[in-house]
Coordinates of C-alpha atoms in Angstrom, one line a residue:
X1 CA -3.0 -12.3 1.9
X2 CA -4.6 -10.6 5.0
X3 CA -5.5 -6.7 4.6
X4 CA -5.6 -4.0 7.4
X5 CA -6.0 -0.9 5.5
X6 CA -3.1 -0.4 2.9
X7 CA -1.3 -3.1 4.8
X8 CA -1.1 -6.3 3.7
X9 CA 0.3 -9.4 5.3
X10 CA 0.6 -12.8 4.3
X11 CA -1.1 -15.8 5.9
X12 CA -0.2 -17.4 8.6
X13 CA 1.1 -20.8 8.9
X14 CA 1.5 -23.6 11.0
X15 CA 5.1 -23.7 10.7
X16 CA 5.7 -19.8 11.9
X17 CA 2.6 -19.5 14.2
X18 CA 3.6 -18.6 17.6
X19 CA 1.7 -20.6 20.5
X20 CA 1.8 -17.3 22.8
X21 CA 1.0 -14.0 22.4
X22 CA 4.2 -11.4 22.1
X23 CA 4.9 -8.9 24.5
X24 CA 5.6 -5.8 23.3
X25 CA 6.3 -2.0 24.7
X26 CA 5.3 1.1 23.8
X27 CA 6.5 4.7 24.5
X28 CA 4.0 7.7 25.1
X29 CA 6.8 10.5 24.7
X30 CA 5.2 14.3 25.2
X31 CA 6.5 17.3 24.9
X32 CA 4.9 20.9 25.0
X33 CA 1.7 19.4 24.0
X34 CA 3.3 17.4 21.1
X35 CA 3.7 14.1 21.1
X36 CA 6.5 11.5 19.3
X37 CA 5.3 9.5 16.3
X38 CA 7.4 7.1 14.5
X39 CA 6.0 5.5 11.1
X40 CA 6.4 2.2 10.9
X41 CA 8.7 0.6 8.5
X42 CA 7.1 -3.3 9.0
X43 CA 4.2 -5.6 9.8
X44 CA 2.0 -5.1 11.3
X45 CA 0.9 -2.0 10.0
X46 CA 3.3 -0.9 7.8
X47 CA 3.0 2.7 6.7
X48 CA 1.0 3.1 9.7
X49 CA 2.1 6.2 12.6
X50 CA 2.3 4.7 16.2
X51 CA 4.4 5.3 18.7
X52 CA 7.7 3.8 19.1
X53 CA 8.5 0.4 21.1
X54 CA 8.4 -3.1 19.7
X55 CA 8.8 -6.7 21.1
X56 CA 10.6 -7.3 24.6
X57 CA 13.2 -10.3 24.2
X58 CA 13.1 -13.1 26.1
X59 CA 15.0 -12.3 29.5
X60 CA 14.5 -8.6 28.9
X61 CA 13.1 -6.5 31.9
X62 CA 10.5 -4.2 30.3
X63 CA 11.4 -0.9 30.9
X64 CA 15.2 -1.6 29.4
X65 CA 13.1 -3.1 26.3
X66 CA 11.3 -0.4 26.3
X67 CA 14.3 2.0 26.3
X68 CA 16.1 0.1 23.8
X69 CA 13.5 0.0 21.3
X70 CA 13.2 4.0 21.8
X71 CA 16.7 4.5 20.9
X72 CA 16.6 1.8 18.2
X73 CA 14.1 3.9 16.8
X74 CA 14.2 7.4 17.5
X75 CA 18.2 7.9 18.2
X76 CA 16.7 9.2 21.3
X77 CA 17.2 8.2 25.6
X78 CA 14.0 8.0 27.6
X79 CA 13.4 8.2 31.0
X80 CA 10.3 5.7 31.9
X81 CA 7.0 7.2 33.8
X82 CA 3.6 5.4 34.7
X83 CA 2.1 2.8 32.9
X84 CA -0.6 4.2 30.8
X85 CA -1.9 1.9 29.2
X86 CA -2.3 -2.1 28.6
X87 CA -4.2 -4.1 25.8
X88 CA -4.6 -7.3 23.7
X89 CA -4.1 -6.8 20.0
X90 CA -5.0 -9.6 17.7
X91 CA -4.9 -8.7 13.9
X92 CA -6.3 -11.5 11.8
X93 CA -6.0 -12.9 8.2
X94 CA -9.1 -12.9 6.4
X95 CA -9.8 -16.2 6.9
X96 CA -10.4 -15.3 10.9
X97 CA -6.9 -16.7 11.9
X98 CA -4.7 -14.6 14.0
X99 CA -1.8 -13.7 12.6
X100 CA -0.6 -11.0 14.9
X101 CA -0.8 -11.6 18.9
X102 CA 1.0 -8.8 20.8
X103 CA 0.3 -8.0 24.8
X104 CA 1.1 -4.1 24.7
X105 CA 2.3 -2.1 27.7
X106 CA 2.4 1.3 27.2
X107 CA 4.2 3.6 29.4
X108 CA 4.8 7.9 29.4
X109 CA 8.4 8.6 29.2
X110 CA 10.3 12.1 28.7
X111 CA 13.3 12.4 26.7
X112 CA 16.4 12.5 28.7
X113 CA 18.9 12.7 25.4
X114 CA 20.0 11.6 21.7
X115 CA 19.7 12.7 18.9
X116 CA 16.0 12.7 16.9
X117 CA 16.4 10.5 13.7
X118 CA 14.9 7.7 12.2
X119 CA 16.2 4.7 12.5
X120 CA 15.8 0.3 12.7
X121 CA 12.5 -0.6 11.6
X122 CA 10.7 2.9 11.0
X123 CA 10.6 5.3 7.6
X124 CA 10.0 8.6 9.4
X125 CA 9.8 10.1 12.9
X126 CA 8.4 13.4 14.2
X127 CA 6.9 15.7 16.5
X128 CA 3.4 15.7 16.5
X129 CA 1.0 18.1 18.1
X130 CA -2.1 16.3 19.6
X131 CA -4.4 18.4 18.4
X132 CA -3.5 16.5 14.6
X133 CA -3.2 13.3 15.7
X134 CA -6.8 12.5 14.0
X135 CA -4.9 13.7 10.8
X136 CA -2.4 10.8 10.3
X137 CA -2.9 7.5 9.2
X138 CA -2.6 5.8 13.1
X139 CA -2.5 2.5 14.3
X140 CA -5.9 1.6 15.5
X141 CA -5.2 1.3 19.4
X142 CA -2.5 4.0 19.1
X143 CA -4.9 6.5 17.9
X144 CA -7.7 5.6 20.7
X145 CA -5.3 6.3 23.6
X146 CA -4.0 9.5 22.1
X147 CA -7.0 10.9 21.1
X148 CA -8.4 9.5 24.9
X149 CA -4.9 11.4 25.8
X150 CA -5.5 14.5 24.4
X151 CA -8.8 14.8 25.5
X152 CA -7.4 14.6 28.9
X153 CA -4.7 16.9 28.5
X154 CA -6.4 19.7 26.4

């Protein structure tokens, strides 16, 4: 078994080991200085707060991925901003093999309607005000652009 933290993940194998990376989506949703968590409720990083998004399917456009995984998430509509944010992340067994391979686009988007609740693949979802981010148990790259965020913003 790999380890990242408290999160553990099996090796990876041959037979399941994707020959590109995954793209993925994430939301950067603000509001009066707070800003929407969601905790995840799989690998990687299970247990782990980030923000919500998840893998594009194939023949998706991006921005209704990324709207669709909000909602799947968060019971929540989003309106889609800038682009915030773009980045590689590789998590690896500890052997050195990669198990994870997503391409992440991250992208600010306000809340348009819904209903807050957690939902799909995540335990809990919540408000949280960026001065606390550094107080939850983040996802690695989700918890440098916040804090880079914040440090911005504040």
């Amino acid at each position: 078994m790999a380890e990242l933290g408290n999160a553990t993940m099996p090796e990876s194998s041959s037979q399941h080991k994707p020959v590109s990376p995954i793209v993925a989506v994430g939301a950067v949703i603000l509001k009066d200085n707070n800003v929407l968590l969601v905790k995840r409720g799989n690998e990687p990083y299970r247990g782990y707060w980030s923000i919500p998004g998840g893998r594009v399917h194939f023949g998706e456009r991006i921005r209704d991925a990324l709207r669709r995984e909000v909602r799947e998430e968060t019971g929540l509509d989003v309106e889609i901003g800038r682009l915030v944010c773009v980045l590689k992340m590789i998590v690896k067994s500890k052997s050195g093999e990669p198990v994870f391979d997503y391409l992440i686009l991250d992208y600010l988007s306000n809340v348009i309607g819904g209903e807050l609740r957690p939902s799909s693949d995540v335990d809990e979802v919540k408000w949280v005000p960026l001065e606390d981010v550094d107080s939850y148990k983040l996802v690695p790259t989700v918890k440098k652009l916040l804090v880079k965020l914040r440090d911005r913003l504040m």
